[in-house]
Short mmCIF file of C-alpha atoms in Angstrom, two decimals:
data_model
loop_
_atom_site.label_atom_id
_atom_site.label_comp_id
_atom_site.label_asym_id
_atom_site.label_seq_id
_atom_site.Cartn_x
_atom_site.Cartn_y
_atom_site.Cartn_z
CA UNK B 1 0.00 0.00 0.00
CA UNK B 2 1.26 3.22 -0.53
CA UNK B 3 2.54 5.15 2.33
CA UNK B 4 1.43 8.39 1.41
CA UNK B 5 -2.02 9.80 1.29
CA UNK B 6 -3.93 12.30 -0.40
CA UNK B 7 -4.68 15.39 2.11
CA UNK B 8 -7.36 15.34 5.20
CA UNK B 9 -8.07 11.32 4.70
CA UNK B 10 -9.54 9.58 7.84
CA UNK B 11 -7.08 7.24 8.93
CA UNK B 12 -8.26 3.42 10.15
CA UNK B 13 -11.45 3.75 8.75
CA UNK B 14 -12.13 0.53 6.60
CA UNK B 15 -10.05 -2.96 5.39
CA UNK B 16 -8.99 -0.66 2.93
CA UNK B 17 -7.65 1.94 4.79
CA UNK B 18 -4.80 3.01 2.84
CA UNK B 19 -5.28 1.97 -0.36
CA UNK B 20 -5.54 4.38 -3.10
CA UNK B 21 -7.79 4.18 -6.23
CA UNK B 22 -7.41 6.30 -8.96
CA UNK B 23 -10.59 6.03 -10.65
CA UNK B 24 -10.35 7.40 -14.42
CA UNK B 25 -14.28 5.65 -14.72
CA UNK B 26 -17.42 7.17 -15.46
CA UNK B 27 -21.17 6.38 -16.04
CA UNK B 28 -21.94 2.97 -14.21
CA UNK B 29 -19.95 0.16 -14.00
CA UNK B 30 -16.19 1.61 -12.57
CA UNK B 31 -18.02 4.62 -10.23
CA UNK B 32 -20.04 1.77 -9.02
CA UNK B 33 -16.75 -0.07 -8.43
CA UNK B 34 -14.70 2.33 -6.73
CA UNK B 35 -18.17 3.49 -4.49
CA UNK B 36 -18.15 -0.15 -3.43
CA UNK B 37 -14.16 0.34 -2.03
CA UNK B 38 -14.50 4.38 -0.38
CA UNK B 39 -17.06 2.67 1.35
CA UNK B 40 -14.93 -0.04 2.51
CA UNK B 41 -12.13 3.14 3.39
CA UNK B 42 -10.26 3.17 0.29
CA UNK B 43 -8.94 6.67 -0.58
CA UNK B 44 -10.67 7.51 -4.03
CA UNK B 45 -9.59 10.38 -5.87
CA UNK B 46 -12.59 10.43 -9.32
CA UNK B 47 -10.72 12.08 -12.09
CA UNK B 48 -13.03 13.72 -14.14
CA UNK B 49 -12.57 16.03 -17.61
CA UNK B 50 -13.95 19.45 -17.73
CA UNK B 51 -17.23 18.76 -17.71
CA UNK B 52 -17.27 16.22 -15.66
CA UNK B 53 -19.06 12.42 -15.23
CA UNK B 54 -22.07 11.73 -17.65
CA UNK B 55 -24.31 10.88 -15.00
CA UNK B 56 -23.95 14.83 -13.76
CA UNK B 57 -26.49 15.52 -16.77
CA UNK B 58 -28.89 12.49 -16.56
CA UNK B 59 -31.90 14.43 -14.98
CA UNK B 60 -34.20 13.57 -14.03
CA UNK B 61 -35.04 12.44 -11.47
CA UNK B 62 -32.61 15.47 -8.85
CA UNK B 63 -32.39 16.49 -5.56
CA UNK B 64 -31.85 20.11 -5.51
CA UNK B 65 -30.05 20.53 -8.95
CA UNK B 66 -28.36 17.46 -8.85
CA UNK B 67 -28.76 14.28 -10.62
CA UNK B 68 -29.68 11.19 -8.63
CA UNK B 69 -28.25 8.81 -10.85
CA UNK B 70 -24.71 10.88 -10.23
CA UNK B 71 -25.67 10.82 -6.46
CA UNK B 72 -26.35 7.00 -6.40
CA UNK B 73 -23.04 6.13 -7.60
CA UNK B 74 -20.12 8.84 -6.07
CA UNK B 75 -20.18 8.77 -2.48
CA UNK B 76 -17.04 8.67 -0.87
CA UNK B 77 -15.06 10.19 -3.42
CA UNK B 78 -12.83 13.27 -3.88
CA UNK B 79 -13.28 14.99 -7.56
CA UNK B 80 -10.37 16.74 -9.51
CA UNK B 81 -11.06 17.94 -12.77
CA UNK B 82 -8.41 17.04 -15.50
CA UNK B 83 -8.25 18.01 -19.45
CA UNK B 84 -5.93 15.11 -20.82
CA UNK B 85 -6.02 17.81 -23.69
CA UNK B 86 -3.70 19.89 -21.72
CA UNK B 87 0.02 18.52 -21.03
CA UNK B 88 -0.06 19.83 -17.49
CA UNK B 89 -3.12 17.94 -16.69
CA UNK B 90 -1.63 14.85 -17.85
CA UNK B 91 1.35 14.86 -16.00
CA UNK B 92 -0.98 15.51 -12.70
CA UNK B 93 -2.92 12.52 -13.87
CA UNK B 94 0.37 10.43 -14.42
CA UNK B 95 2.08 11.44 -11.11
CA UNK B 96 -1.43 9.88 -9.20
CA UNK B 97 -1.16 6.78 -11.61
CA UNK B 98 2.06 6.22 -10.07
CA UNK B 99 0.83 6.93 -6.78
CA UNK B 100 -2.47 4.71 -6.71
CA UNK B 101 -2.62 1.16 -5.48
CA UNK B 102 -5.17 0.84 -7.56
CA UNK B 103 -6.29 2.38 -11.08
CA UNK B 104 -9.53 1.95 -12.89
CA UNK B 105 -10.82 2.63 -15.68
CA UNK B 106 -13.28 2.22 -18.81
CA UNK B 107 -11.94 3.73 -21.58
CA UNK B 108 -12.01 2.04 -25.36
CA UNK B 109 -9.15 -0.24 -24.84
CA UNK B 110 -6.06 1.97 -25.68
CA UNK B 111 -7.85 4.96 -25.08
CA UNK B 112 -5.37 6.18 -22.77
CA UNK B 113 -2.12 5.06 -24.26
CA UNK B 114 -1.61 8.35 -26.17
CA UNK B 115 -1.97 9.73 -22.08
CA UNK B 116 0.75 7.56 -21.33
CA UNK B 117 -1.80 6.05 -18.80
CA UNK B 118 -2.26 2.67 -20.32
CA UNK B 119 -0.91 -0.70 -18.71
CA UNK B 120 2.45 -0.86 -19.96
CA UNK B 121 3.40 2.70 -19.21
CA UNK B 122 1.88 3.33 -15.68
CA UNK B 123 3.43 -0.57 -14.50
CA UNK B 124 7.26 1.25 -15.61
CA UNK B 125 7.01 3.63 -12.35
CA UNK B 126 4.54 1.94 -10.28
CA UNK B 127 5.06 -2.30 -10.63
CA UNK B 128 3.00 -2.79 -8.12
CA UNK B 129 -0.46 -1.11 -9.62
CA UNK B 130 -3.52 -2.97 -9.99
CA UNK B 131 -4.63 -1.79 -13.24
CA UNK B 132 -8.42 -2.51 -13.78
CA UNK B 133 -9.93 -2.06 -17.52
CA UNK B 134 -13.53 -2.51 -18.01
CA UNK B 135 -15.05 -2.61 -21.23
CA UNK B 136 -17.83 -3.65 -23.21
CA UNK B 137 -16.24 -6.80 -25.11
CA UNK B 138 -13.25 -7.25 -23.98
CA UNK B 139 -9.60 -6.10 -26.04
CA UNK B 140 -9.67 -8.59 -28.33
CA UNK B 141 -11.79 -8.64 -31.70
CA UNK B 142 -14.63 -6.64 -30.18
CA UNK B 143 -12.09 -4.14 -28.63
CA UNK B 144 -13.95 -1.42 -31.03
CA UNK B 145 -17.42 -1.75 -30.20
CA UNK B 146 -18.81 0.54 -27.78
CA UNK B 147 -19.99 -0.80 -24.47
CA UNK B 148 -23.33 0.20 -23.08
CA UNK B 149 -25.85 -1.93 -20.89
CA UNK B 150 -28.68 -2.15 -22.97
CA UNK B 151 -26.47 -3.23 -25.71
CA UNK B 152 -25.29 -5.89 -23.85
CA UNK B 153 -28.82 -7.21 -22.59
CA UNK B 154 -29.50 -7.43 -26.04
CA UNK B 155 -26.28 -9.23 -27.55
CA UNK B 156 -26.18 -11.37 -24.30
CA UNK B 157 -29.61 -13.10 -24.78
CA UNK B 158 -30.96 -11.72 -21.79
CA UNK B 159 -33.64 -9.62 -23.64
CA UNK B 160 -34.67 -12.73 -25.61
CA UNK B 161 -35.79 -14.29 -21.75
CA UNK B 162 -37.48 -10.95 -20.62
CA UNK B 163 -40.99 -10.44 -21.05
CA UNK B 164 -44.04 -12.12 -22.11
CA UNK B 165 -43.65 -15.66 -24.06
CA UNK B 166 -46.35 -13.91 -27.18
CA UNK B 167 -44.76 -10.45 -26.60
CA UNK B 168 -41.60 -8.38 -27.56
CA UNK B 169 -38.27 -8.79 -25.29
CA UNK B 170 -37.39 -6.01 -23.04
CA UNK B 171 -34.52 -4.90 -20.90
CA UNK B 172 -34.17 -5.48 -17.45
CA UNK B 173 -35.42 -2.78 -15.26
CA UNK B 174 -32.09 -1.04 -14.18
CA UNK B 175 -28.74 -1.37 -16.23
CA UNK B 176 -27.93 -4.87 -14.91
CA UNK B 177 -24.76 -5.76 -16.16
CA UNK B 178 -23.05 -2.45 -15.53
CA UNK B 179 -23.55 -3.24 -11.73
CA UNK B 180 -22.89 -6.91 -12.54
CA UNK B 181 -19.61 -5.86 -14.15
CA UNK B 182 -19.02 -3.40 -10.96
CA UNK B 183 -18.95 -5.88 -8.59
CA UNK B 184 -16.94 -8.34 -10.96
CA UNK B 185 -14.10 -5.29 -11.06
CA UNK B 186 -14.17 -4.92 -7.44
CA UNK B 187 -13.87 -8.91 -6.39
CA UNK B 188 -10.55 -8.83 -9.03
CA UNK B 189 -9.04 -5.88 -7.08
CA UNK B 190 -9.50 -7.58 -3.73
CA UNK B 191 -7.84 -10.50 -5.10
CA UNK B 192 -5.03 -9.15 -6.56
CA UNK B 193 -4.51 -6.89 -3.63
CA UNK B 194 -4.58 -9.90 -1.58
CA UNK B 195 -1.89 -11.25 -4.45
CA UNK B 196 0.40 -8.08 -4.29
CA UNK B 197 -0.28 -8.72 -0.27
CA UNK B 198 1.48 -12.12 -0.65
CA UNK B 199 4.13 -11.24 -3.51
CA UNK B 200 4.43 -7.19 -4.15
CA UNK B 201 3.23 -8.16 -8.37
CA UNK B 202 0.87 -5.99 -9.66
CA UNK B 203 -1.25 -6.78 -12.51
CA UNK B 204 -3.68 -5.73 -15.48
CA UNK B 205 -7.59 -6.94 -14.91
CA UNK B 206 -9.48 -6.86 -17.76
CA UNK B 207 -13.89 -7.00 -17.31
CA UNK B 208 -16.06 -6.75 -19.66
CA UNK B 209 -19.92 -6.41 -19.33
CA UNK B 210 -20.67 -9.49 -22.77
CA UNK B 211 -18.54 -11.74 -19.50
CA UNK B 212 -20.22 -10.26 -16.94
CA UNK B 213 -23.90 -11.02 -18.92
CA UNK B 214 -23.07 -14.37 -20.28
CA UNK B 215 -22.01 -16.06 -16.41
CA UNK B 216 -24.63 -13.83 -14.88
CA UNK B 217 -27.25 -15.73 -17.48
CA UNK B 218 -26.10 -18.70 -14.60
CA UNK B 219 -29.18 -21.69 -15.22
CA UNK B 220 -29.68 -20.14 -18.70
CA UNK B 221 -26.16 -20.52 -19.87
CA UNK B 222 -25.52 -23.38 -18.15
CA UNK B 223 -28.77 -24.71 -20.33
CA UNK B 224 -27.07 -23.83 -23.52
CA UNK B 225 -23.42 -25.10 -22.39
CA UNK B 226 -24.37 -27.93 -20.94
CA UNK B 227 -27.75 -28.93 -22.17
CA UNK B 228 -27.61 -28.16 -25.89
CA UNK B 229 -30.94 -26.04 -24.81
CA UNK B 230 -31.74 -22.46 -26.17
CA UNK B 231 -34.40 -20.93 -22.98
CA UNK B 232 -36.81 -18.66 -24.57
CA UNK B 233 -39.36 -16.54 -23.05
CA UNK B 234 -41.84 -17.28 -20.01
CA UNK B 235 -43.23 -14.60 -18.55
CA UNK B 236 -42.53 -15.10 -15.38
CA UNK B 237 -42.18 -18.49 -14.97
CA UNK B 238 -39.30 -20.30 -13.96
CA UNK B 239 -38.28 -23.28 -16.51
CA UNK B 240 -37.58 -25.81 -13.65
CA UNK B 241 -39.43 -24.91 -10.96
CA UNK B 242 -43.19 -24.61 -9.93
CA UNK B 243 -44.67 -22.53 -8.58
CA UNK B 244 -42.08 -19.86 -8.69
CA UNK B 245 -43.87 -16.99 -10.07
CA UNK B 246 -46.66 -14.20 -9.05
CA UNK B 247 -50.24 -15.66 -8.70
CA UNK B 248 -53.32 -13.39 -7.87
CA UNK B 249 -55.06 -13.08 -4.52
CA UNK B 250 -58.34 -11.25 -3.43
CA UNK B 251 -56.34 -7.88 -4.08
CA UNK B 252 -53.05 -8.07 -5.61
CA UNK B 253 -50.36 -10.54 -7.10
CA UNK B 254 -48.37 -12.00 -4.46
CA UNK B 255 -44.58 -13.97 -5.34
CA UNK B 256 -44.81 -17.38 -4.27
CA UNK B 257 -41.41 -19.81 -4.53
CA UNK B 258 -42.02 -22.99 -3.48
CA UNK B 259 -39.10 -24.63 -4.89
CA UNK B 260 -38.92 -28.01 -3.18
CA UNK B 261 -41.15 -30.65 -2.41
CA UNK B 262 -41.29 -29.72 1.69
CA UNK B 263 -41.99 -25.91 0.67
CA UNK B 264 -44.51 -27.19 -1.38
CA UNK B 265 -46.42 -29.23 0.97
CA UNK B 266 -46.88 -26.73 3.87
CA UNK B 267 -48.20 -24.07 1.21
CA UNK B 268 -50.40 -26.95 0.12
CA UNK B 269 -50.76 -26.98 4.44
CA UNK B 270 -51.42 -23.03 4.44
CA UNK B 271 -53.95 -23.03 1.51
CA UNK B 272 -56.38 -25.53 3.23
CA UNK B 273 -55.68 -28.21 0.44
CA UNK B 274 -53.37 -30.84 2.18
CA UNK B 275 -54.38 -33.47 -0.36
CA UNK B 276 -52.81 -31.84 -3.51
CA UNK B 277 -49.04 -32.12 -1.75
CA UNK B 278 -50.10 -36.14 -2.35
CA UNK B 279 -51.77 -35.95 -5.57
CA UNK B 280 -49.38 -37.55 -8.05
CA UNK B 281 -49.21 -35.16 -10.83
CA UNK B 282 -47.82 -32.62 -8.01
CA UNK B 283 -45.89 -34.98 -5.23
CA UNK B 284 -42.41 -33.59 -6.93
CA UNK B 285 -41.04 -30.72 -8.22
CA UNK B 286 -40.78 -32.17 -11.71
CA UNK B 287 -44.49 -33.40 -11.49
CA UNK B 288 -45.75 -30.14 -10.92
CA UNK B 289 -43.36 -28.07 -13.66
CA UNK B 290 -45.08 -30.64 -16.27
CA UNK B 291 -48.18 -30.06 -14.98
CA UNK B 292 -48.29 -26.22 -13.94
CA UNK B 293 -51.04 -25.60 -15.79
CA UNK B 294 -53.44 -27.75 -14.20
CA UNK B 295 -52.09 -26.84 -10.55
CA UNK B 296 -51.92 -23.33 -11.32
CA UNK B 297 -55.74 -22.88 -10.75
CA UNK B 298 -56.00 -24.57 -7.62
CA UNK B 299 -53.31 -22.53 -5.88
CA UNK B 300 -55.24 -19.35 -7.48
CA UNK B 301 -58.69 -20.54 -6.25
CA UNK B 302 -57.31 -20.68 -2.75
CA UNK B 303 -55.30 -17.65 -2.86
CA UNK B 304 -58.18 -15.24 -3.77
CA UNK B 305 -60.06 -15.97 -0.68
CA UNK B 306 -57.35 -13.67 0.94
CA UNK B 307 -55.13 -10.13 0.80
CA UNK B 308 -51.41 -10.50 -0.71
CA UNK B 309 -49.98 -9.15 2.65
CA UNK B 310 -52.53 -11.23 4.47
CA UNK B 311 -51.21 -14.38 2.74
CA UNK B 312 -47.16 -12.97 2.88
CA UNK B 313 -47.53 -13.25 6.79
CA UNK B 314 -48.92 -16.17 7.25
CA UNK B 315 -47.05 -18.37 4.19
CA UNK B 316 -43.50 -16.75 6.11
CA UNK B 317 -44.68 -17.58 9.02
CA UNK B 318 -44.75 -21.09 7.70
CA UNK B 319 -41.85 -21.37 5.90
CA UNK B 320 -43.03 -20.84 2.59
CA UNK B 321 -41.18 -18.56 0.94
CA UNK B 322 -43.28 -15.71 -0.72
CA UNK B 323 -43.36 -11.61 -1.57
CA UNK B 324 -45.56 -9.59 -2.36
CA UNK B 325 -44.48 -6.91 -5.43
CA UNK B 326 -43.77 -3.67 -4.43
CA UNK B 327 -42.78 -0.55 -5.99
CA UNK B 328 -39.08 1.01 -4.62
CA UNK B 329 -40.74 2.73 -1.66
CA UNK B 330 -42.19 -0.44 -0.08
CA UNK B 331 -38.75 -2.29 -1.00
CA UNK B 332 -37.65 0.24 1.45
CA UNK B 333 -40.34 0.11 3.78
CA UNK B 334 -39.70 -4.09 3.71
CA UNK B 335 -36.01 -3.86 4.64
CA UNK B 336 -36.88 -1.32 7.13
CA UNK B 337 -39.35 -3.70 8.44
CA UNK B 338 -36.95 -6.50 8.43
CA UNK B 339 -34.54 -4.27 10.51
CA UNK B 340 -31.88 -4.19 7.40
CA UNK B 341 -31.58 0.25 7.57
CA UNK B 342 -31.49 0.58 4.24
CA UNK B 343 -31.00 4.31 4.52
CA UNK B 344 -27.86 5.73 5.39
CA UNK B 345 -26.66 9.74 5.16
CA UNK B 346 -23.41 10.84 4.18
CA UNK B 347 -22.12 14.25 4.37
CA UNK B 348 -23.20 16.98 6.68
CA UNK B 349 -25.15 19.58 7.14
CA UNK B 350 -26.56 20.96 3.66
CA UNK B 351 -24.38 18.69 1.96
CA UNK B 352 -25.87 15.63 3.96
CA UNK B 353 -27.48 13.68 1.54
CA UNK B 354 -28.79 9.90 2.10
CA UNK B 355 -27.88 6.99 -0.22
CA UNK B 356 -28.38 3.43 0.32
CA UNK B 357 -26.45 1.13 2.88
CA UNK B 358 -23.12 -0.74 1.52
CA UNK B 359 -24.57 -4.22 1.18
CA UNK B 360 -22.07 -5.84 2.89
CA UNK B 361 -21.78 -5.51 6.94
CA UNK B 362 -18.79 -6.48 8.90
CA UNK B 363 -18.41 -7.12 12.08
CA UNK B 364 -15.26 -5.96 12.77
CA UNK B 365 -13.95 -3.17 9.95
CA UNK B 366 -18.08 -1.69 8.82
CA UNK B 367 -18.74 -0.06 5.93
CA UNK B 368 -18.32 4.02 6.30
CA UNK B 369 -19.86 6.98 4.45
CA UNK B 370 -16.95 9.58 4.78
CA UNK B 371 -17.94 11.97 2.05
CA UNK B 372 -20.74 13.28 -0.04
CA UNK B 373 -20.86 13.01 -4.00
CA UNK B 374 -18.23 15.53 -4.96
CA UNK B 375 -18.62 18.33 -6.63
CA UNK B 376 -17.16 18.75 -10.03
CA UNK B 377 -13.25 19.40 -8.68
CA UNK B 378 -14.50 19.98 -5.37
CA UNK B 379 -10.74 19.27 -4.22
CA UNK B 380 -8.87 19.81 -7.30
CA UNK B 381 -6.90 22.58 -5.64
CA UNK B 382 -5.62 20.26 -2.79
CA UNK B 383 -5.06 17.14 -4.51
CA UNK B 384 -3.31 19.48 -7.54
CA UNK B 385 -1.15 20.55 -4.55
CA UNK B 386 -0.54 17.25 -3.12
CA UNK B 387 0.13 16.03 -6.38
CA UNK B 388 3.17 17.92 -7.06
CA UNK B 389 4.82 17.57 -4.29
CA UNK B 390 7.75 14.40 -3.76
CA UNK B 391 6.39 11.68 -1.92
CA UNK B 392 7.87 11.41 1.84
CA UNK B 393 7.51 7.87 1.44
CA UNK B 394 7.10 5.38 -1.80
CA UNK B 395 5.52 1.83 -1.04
CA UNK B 396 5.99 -0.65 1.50
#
């Protein structure tokens, strides 16, 4: 790790105190990345060009002027504004490549060679880096091809299993494997931190969301891989399993999974109709995905005799495993509910703004929320400063 930091950073906050991430990302995928690692106390300086992030300008929805996509995605972070156009601002840019423990970046592949910023060059001064590239398809053949999520739900074959079996495909309701592809990035830099840990090596990790998609397709690849099997459309049904889908009650459709053969017998239990869990046609899991359509309707007859939260209660309370479907405020009002504090505030006073809860909690080094979303070169004058002076220190 390196030795020096960038100025003001809270010391021992985090399992990542001390690390540095020079984050050279922007939309999704990377700021969603390097968010994940401030939170876990990594220092993370967002390097963005004069006009800053995309996301700044995807409005709305906003809170004050601000967007809440940008907000969603940048806590935790300190912003310096950089022109790569200007030879000044690339030499700030290189010293904190040589710096960081950690760069990232998403970039066409090569798009920062001319920078001197690429692999190769940065590695020269700083072996040690952990230089993270995510793309759309990888630096091979499809190194040329623009990356964006809904491309990628398309290409992936994800689309082609969304939506209604008679009725067009559609994209998944937030830009899936952008976060997917997030998370992927981060679980490579904690490994080859934990690498460098054991050896001092750097390395170059290469994402890319067509990956990302094609093992986060999990059953449904495996179906093609394995199987020979092209899924197609269902609704939402599940190929394998029944019942695994919504069904309608007296008010609204309620999720119910009852995905093995015990599940399935005490919702039989709940429902008042004991005798289906022995029928034949429905005694195993494989019985009743062949014959969903005549068990469907006897589940639904049941089912409308009561409320969806009426029937959630008492099928948990069972051990059947059911939901009912809520827009994103009663998601919220669930996990508060369940205890989870979903809400979290970072920042202070007019700056305070409240985000969502790291997902992951700790019992020894938790999750913090240091900073607000930055301003566009909110500290460009202090890391600018910091940035040109000699190190005290180089790495450990």
């Amino acid at each position: 790790m390196s030795e020096s930091s960038t100025p003001d950073r809270p010391s021992g906050a985090g399992p990542l105190c001390g690390v540095l991430v020079a984050d050279f990302s922007r939309i999704l995928a990377g700021p969603y990345a390097t968010m994940l690692l401030a939170d876990l106390g990594a220092d993370v300086v967002k390097v963005e060009g004069p006009h800053g992030d995309d996301t700044r300008s995807w409005m709305p929805p906003v809170r004050g002027d601000v967007s809440t996509y940008y907000l969603g995605i940048n806590r935790g972070k300190r912003s310096v504004a950089l022109d790569l156009r200007q030879e000044s601002d690339v030499a700030i840019a290189r010293e904190l490549a040589r710096r960081a423990d950690v760069l990232i970046e998403n970039f066409k592949p090569d798009g920062l060679a001319k920078y001197g910023l690429d692999f190769d060059t940065v590695r020269r001064d700083n072996p040690g880096v952990i230089y993270t590239s995510i793309t759309g398809f990888g630096s091979g053949a499809g190194r040329h091809v623009p990356g964006y999520d809904l491309m990628v739900q398309a290409i992936s074959g994800l689309m082609s299993l969304t939506g209604d079996p008679d009725g067009p495909p559609y994209r998944a309701g937030i830009s899936v494997f952008d976060v997917m592809a997030g998370n992927h990035a981060t679980i490579g830099i904690l490994a080859a931190l934990r690498h460098r840990d054991a050896t001092g090596e750097g390395q170059l990790i290469e994402v890319n969301l067509l990956s990302s998609a094609l093992t986060g397709l999990v059953n449904h690849s495996s179906a093609y891989v394995a199987g020979d099997t092209v899924p197609y459309r269902m609704g939402n049904a599940h190929p394998s399993v029944f019942p695994y889908e919504p069904l309608p009650t007296a008010d609204n459709d309620l999720i119910v999974t009852a995905a093995n053969d015990g599940q399935f017998r005490k919702l039989c239990e709940v429902l008042g109709i004991t005798a289906i869990a022995d029928d034949p046609r429905f005694a195993r899991n494989a019985d009743r995905t062949a014959n969903r359509e005549e068990l469907r309707p006897l589940l639904i007859e049941q089912l409308r005799k009561r409320g969806a939260e009426e029937w959630f209660d008492l099928l948990v309370e069972a051990g059947v495993p059911s939901g009912p479907i809520n827009t994103i405020d009663g998601g919220f009002a669930m996990a508060e509910r369940f205890g989870l504090e979903p809400v979290v505030s970072v920042g202070e006073g007019e700056r305070a703004v409240p985000t969502t809860r790291h997902p992951i909690r700790f019992s020894a080094t938790p999750a913090t929320y240091r900073l607000p979303p930055p301003q566009l070169d909110e500290h460009g004058d202090e890391l600018r400063k910091w940035l040109s002076e000699p190190e005290e220190q180089g790495r450990v």
